[in-house]
PDB file of C-alpha atoms in Angstrom:
ATOM      1  CA  ALA O1097       5.814   5.902 -31.977  1.00 93.00           C
ATOM      2  CA  ASN O1098       4.483   5.245 -35.411  1.00 92.00           C
ATOM      3  CA  PRO O1099       7.263   4.519 -37.939  1.00 94.00           C
ATOM      4  CA  PHE O1100       4.872   3.713 -40.810  1.00 95.00           C
ATOM      5  CA  ASN O1101       2.792   5.842 -43.155  1.00 97.00           C
ATOM      6  CA  THR O1102      -0.835   4.818 -43.721  1.00 95.00           C
ATOM      7  CA  ALA O1103      -3.815   6.204 -45.600  1.00 96.00           C
ATOM      8  CA  ASP O1104      -5.160   7.385 -42.207  1.00 96.00           C
ATOM      9  CA  ASN O1105      -2.419   8.554 -39.806  1.00 97.00           C
ATOM     10  CA  THR O1106      -4.856   9.148 -36.960  1.00 97.00           C
ATOM     11  CA  VAL O1107      -5.390   6.996 -33.875  1.00 96.00           C
ATOM     12  CA  ARG O1108      -8.527   5.668 -35.586  1.00 96.00           C
ATOM     13  CA  GLY O1109      -6.444   4.462 -38.545  1.00 95.00           C
ATOM     14  CA  VAL O1110      -3.288   3.342 -36.726  1.00 95.00           C
ATOM     15  CA  LEU O1111      -4.671   1.945 -33.435  1.00 95.00           C
ATOM     16  CA  SER O1112      -8.173   0.737 -34.301  1.00 91.00           C
ATOM     17  CA  ASN O1113      -8.008  -2.632 -32.550  1.00 90.00           C
ATOM     18  CA  VAL O1114      -6.871  -2.012 -28.975  1.00 95.00           C
ATOM     19  CA  PRO O1115      -8.498  -3.284 -25.747  1.00 95.00           C
ATOM     20  CA  GLU O1116     -11.413  -1.407 -24.191  1.00 95.00           C
ATOM     21  CA  GLY O1117     -10.199   1.143 -21.653  1.00 96.00           C
ATOM     22  CA  SER O1118      -6.847   1.740 -23.352  1.00 96.00           C
ATOM     23  CA  GLY O1119      -5.628   5.296 -23.396  1.00 96.00           C
ATOM     24  CA  LEU O1120      -3.175   7.680 -25.017  1.00 96.00           C
ATOM     25  CA  ARG O1121      -1.426  10.763 -23.747  1.00 96.00           C
ATOM     26  CA  LYS O1122      -0.012  12.996 -26.442  1.00 96.00           C
ATOM     27  CA  TRP O1123       2.133  16.034 -25.691  1.00 94.00           C
ATOM     28  CA  ASP O1124       0.600  19.273 -26.970  1.00 92.00           C
ATOM     29  CA  GLU O1125       3.485  21.564 -27.875  1.00 90.00           C
ATOM     30  CA  ALA O1126       1.319  24.697 -27.961  1.00 88.00           C
ATOM     31  CA  THR O1127       0.028  24.295 -24.389  1.00 91.00           C
ATOM     32  CA  GLN O1128       3.041  22.302 -23.085  1.00 89.00           C
ATOM     33  CA  SER O1129       0.644  19.781 -21.544  1.00 93.00           C
ATOM     34  CA  TYR O1130      -0.831  16.361 -22.334  1.00 95.00           C
ATOM     35  CA  ARG O1131      -3.974  15.656 -24.331  1.00 96.00           C
ATOM     36  CA  THR O1132      -5.751  12.483 -23.216  1.00 97.00           C
ATOM     37  CA  ASN O1133      -7.565  10.094 -25.548  1.00 98.00           C
ATOM     38  CA  LEU O1134      -9.554   7.056 -24.325  1.00 97.00           C
ATOM     39  CA  PHE O1135     -10.711   3.958 -26.224  1.00 97.00           C
ATOM     40  CA  SER O1136     -14.263   3.063 -25.183  1.00 96.00           C
ATOM     41  CA  LEU O1137     -17.145   1.270 -26.909  1.00 95.00           C
ATOM     42  CA  GLY O1138     -14.900   0.471 -29.868  1.00 94.00           C
ATOM     43  CA  ARG O1139     -13.701   3.992 -30.625  1.00 96.00           C
ATOM     44  CA  TRP O1140     -11.343   6.725 -29.480  1.00 97.00           C
ATOM     45  CA  SER O1141     -12.720   9.804 -27.701  1.00 98.00           C
ATOM     46  CA  ASP O1142     -10.723  11.920 -30.205  1.00 97.00           C
ATOM     47  CA  GLU O1143     -10.558   9.835 -33.375  1.00 96.00           C
ATOM     48  CA  THR O1144      -8.840  12.610 -35.329  1.00 96.00           C
ATOM     49  CA  MET O1145      -5.764  12.777 -33.046  1.00 97.00           C
ATOM     50  CA  SER O1146      -2.786  12.387 -35.370  1.00 96.00           C
ATOM     51  CA  LEU O1147      -0.146   9.684 -35.069  1.00 96.00           C
ATOM     52  CA  ARG O1148       2.047  10.392 -38.089  1.00 96.00           C
ATOM     53  CA  PRO O1149       5.465   8.868 -38.694  1.00 96.00           C
ATOM     54  CA  GLY O1150       7.881  10.591 -36.328  1.00 95.00           C
ATOM     55  CA  GLU O1151       5.248  11.443 -33.697  1.00 95.00           C
ATOM     56  CA  GLY O1152       4.994   9.728 -30.335  1.00 94.00           C
ATOM     57  CA  VAL O1153       2.464   9.136 -27.574  1.00 95.00           C
ATOM     58  CA  PHE O1154       2.243   7.339 -24.250  1.00 93.00           C
ATOM     59  CA  PHE O1155      -0.007   4.273 -24.563  1.00 94.00           C
ATOM     60  CA  SER O1156      -1.829   2.947 -21.482  1.00 93.00           C
ATOM     61  CA  ASN O1157      -2.620  -0.763 -21.587  1.00 93.00           C
ATOM     62  CA  SER O1158      -5.903  -1.540 -19.810  1.00 91.00           C
ATOM     63  CA  LEU O1159      -5.190  -5.279 -19.596  1.00 91.00           C
ATOM     64  CA  ALA O1160      -3.626  -7.055 -16.628  1.00 89.00           C
ATOM     65  CA  GLN O1161      -1.113  -8.764 -18.954  1.00 91.00           C
ATOM     66  CA  SER O1162       1.394  -7.539 -21.498  1.00 91.00           C
ATOM     67  CA  LEU O1163       0.142  -6.308 -24.841  1.00 91.00           C
ATOM     68  CA  SER O1164       1.958  -6.178 -28.177  1.00 90.00           C
ATOM     69  CA  LEU O1165       0.852  -3.551 -30.656  1.00 90.00           C
ATOM     70  CA  CYS O1166       1.465  -4.402 -34.307  1.00 89.00           C
ATOM     71  CA  LEU O1167       1.696  -1.370 -36.570  1.00 91.00           C
ATOM     72  CA  THR O1168       1.798  -1.698 -40.332  1.00 92.00           C
ATOM     73  CA  GLY O1169       2.069   0.615 -43.299  1.00 94.00           C
ATOM     74  CA  GLU O1170       4.418   2.070 -45.837  1.00 96.00           C
ATOM     75  CA  ILE O1171       8.051   2.773 -44.994  1.00 96.00           C
ATOM     76  CA  LEU O1172       8.764   6.358 -45.961  1.00 96.00           C
ATOM     77  CA  GLN O1173      11.739   6.785 -48.261  1.00 96.00           C
ATOM     78  CA  GLY O1174      13.770   9.607 -49.703  1.00 96.00           C
ATOM     79  CA  ASP O1175      14.540  12.909 -48.016  1.00 97.00           C
ATOM     80  CA  LEU O1176      12.472  12.978 -44.812  1.00 97.00           C
ATOM     81  CA  SER O1177      11.981  15.914 -42.481  1.00 96.00           C
ATOM     82  CA  ASN O1178      10.508  15.821 -38.977  1.00 96.00           C
ATOM     83  CA  SER O1179       9.792  19.232 -37.448  1.00 96.00           C
ATOM     84  CA  ILE O1180      11.294  19.720 -33.967  1.00 96.00           C
ATOM     85  CA  PRO O1181      10.039  22.823 -32.137  1.00 95.00           C
ATOM     86  CA  ALA O1182      12.050  24.777 -29.622  1.00 94.00           C
ATOM     87  CA  GLY O1183      11.168  23.446 -26.181  1.00 93.00           C
ATOM     88  CA  GLN O1184       9.551  20.136 -25.327  1.00 94.00           C
ATOM     89  CA  SER O1185       8.136  17.659 -27.879  1.00 95.00           C
ATOM     90  CA  ILE O1186       7.746  13.899 -28.302  1.00 96.00           C
ATOM     91  CA  ARG O1187       9.388  12.645 -31.479  1.00 96.00           C
ATOM     92  CA  SER O1188      10.797   9.499 -33.017  1.00 96.00           C
ATOM     93  CA  SER O1189      12.521   8.283 -36.100  1.00 96.00           C
ATOM     94  CA  MET O1190      10.236   8.497 -39.136  1.00 96.00           C
ATOM     95  CA  VAL O1191      11.405   5.049 -40.266  1.00 95.00           C
ATOM     96  CA  PRO O1192      11.400   1.656 -38.498  1.00 94.00           C
ATOM     97  CA  GLN O1193      15.072   1.591 -37.576  1.00 93.00           C
ATOM     98  CA  GLY O1194      16.440   1.384 -34.076  1.00 94.00           C
ATOM     99  CA  GLY O1195      19.841   2.580 -32.966  1.00 97.00           C
ATOM    100  CA  PHE O1196      21.727   5.611 -31.756  1.00 98.00           C
ATOM    101  CA  ILE O1197      19.659   8.792 -32.094  1.00 97.00           C
ATOM    102  CA  GLN O1198      22.502  10.720 -33.764  1.00 96.00           C
ATOM    103  CA  ALA O1199      24.923   8.188 -35.276  1.00 96.00           C
ATOM    104  CA  THR O1200      22.232   5.862 -36.715  1.00 95.00           C
ATOM    105  CA  ASN O1201      19.075   7.981 -36.933  1.00 95.00           C
ATOM    106  CA  HIS O1202      20.740  11.291 -37.866  1.00 95.00           C
ATOM    107  CA  TYR O1203      19.218  13.613 -35.262  1.00 96.00           C
ATOM    108  CA  ILE O1204      21.530  16.653 -35.135  1.00 95.00           C
ATOM    109  CA  PRO O1205      21.480  18.139 -31.613  1.00 97.00           C
ATOM    110  CA  ASP O1206      22.177  21.669 -30.500  1.00 95.00           C
ATOM    111  CA  PRO O1207      24.415  22.151 -27.460  1.00 96.00           C
ATOM    112  CA  GLY O1208      22.160  21.830 -24.428  1.00 96.00           C
ATOM    113  CA  ASP O1209      19.520  19.630 -26.107  1.00 97.00           C
ATOM    114  CA  VAL O1210      18.027  17.036 -23.750  1.00 98.00           C
ATOM    115  CA  VAL O1211      16.604  13.661 -24.811  1.00 98.00           C
ATOM    116  CA  GLN O1212      14.542  11.809 -22.216  1.00 97.00           C
ATOM    117  CA  LEU O1213      13.791   8.100 -22.550  1.00 97.00           C
ATOM    118  CA  TYR O1214      11.352   6.288 -20.290  1.00 92.00           C
ATOM    119  CA  THR O1215      12.618   2.873 -19.174  1.00 87.00           C
ATOM    120  CA  SER O1216      11.446   0.284 -16.656  1.00 84.00           C
ATOM    121  CA  SER O1217      13.733   1.927 -14.083  1.00 88.00           C
ATOM    122  CA  GLY O1218      12.412   5.443 -14.791  1.00 92.00           C
ATOM    123  CA  TRP O1219      13.530   8.419 -16.851  1.00 94.00           C
ATOM    124  CA  GLN O1220      16.979   8.596 -18.423  1.00 97.00           C
ATOM    125  CA  ASN O1221      18.053  12.164 -19.250  1.00 97.00           C
ATOM    126  CA  TYR O1222      20.705  12.529 -21.944  1.00 98.00           C
ATOM    127  CA  ILE O1223      22.228  15.986 -22.419  1.00 97.00           C
ATOM    128  CA  PHE O1224      24.215  17.101 -25.438  1.00 97.00           C
ATOM    129  CA  ASP O1225      27.202  18.688 -23.727  1.00 94.00           C
ATOM    130  CA  ASP O1226      28.232  21.968 -25.341  1.00 87.00           C
ATOM    131  CA  PHE O1227      31.792  21.698 -23.993  1.00 89.00           C
ATOM    132  CA  ASP O1228      32.663  18.238 -25.363  1.00 88.00           C
ATOM    133  CA  ASN O1229      30.028  18.086 -28.130  1.00 92.00           C
ATOM    134  CA  GLN O1230      28.857  14.651 -27.024  1.00 96.00           C
ATOM    135  CA  TRP O1231      25.863  13.040 -25.331  1.00 98.00           C
ATOM    136  CA  VAL O1232      26.149  12.542 -21.572  1.00 97.00           C
ATOM    137  CA  LEU O1233      24.053  10.433 -19.178  1.00 97.00           C
ATOM    138  CA  ASN O1234      24.709  11.000 -15.463  1.00 94.00           C
ATOM    139  CA  GLY O1235      28.098  12.567 -16.249  1.00 93.00           C
ATOM    140  CA  VAL O1236      29.219   9.657 -18.454  1.00 96.00           C
ATOM    141  CA  PRO O1237      29.447   9.820 -22.268  1.00 97.00           C
ATOM    142  CA  ALA O1238      26.482   7.864 -23.675  1.00 97.00           C
ATOM    143  CA  GLU O1239      24.353   8.432 -26.753  1.00 97.00           C
ATOM    144  CA  PRO O1240      20.597   7.746 -26.498  1.00 97.00           C
ATOM    145  CA  VAL O1241      19.427   4.581 -28.254  1.00 97.00           C
ATOM    146  CA  LEU O1242      15.907   4.369 -29.685  1.00 96.00           C
ATOM    147  CA  GLU O1243      14.236   1.025 -30.313  1.00 95.00           C
ATOM    148  CA  VAL O1244      12.008   0.583 -33.372  1.00 93.00           C
ATOM    149  CA  GLY O1245       8.719   2.305 -32.570  1.00 91.00           C
ATOM    150  CA  GLU O1246      10.100   4.142 -29.525  1.00 94.00           C
ATOM    151  CA  ALA O1247       9.668   7.872 -29.092  1.00 95.00           C
ATOM    152  CA  ALA O1248      11.539  10.249 -26.803  1.00 96.00           C
ATOM    153  CA  PHE O1249      10.925  13.575 -25.160  1.00 95.00           C
ATOM    154  CA  ILE O1250      13.187  16.065 -26.910  1.00 97.00           C
ATOM    155  CA  ASN O1251      13.817  19.408 -25.271  1.00 96.00           C
ATOM    156  CA  SER O1252      15.443  21.331 -28.098  1.00 96.00           C
ATOM    157  CA  GLN O1253      17.263  24.618 -27.713  1.00 95.00           C
ATOM    158  CA  SER O1254      15.950  25.788 -31.099  1.00 96.00           C
ATOM    159  CA  ALA O1255      13.358  24.950 -33.716  1.00 96.00           C
ATOM    160  CA  LYS O1256      14.862  22.689 -36.362  1.00 97.00           C
ATOM    161  CA  PHE O1257      14.225  19.700 -38.571  1.00 97.00           C
ATOM    162  CA  TRP O1258      15.273  16.113 -37.915  1.00 96.00           C
ATOM    163  CA  ARG O1259      16.321  15.324 -41.477  1.00 96.00           C
ATOM    164  CA  ARG O1260      16.945  11.873 -42.771  1.00 94.00           C
ATOM    165  CA  ARG O1261      17.728  10.396 -46.170  1.00 95.00           C
ATOM    166  CA  PHE O1262      16.455   6.822 -46.131  1.00 94.00           C
ATOM    167  CA  PHE O1263      15.997   4.174 -48.790  1.00 93.00           C
ATOM    168  CA  VAL O1264      14.957   0.550 -48.302  1.00 88.00           C
ATOM    169  CA  TRP O1265      16.852  -0.477 -51.436  1.00 78.00           C
ATOM    170  CA  PRO O1266      20.238   1.022 -52.312  1.00 66.00           C
TER     171      PRO O1266
END
């Protein structure tokens, strides 16, 4: 996920210096399928693909070793609003702050919302239980935790906004 605002919030502007053969998969909400973008000969196949604060993608590392991506830019402040459509989307916090998706990052779920996080052991599916009004993972109360720069699949029961009031200085 990109938690920073830049003058060019496209893959060209945000991820301009990645290894040859790297790739992105971005969820297209209109078609409910992935769009693929490949980095070859020093440029992306779709250089205009957006990667705005609050959006997420899957990044494929073409190297045999680990790769750290360093994103920079402006931290958005004030009253922020990230559009969440009904159905499946990939979203993240619009600011570089990790923590609980609801308690720390102020995502307000609807009963039945599902948040999926991809971990080294596979997918973790958190459901907002409409009976107890709490997050549940495998039948146990547990709220999803996002790391800085981590996005999640959100399957929302309704279209809404992930609103956040955030200031770097009090």
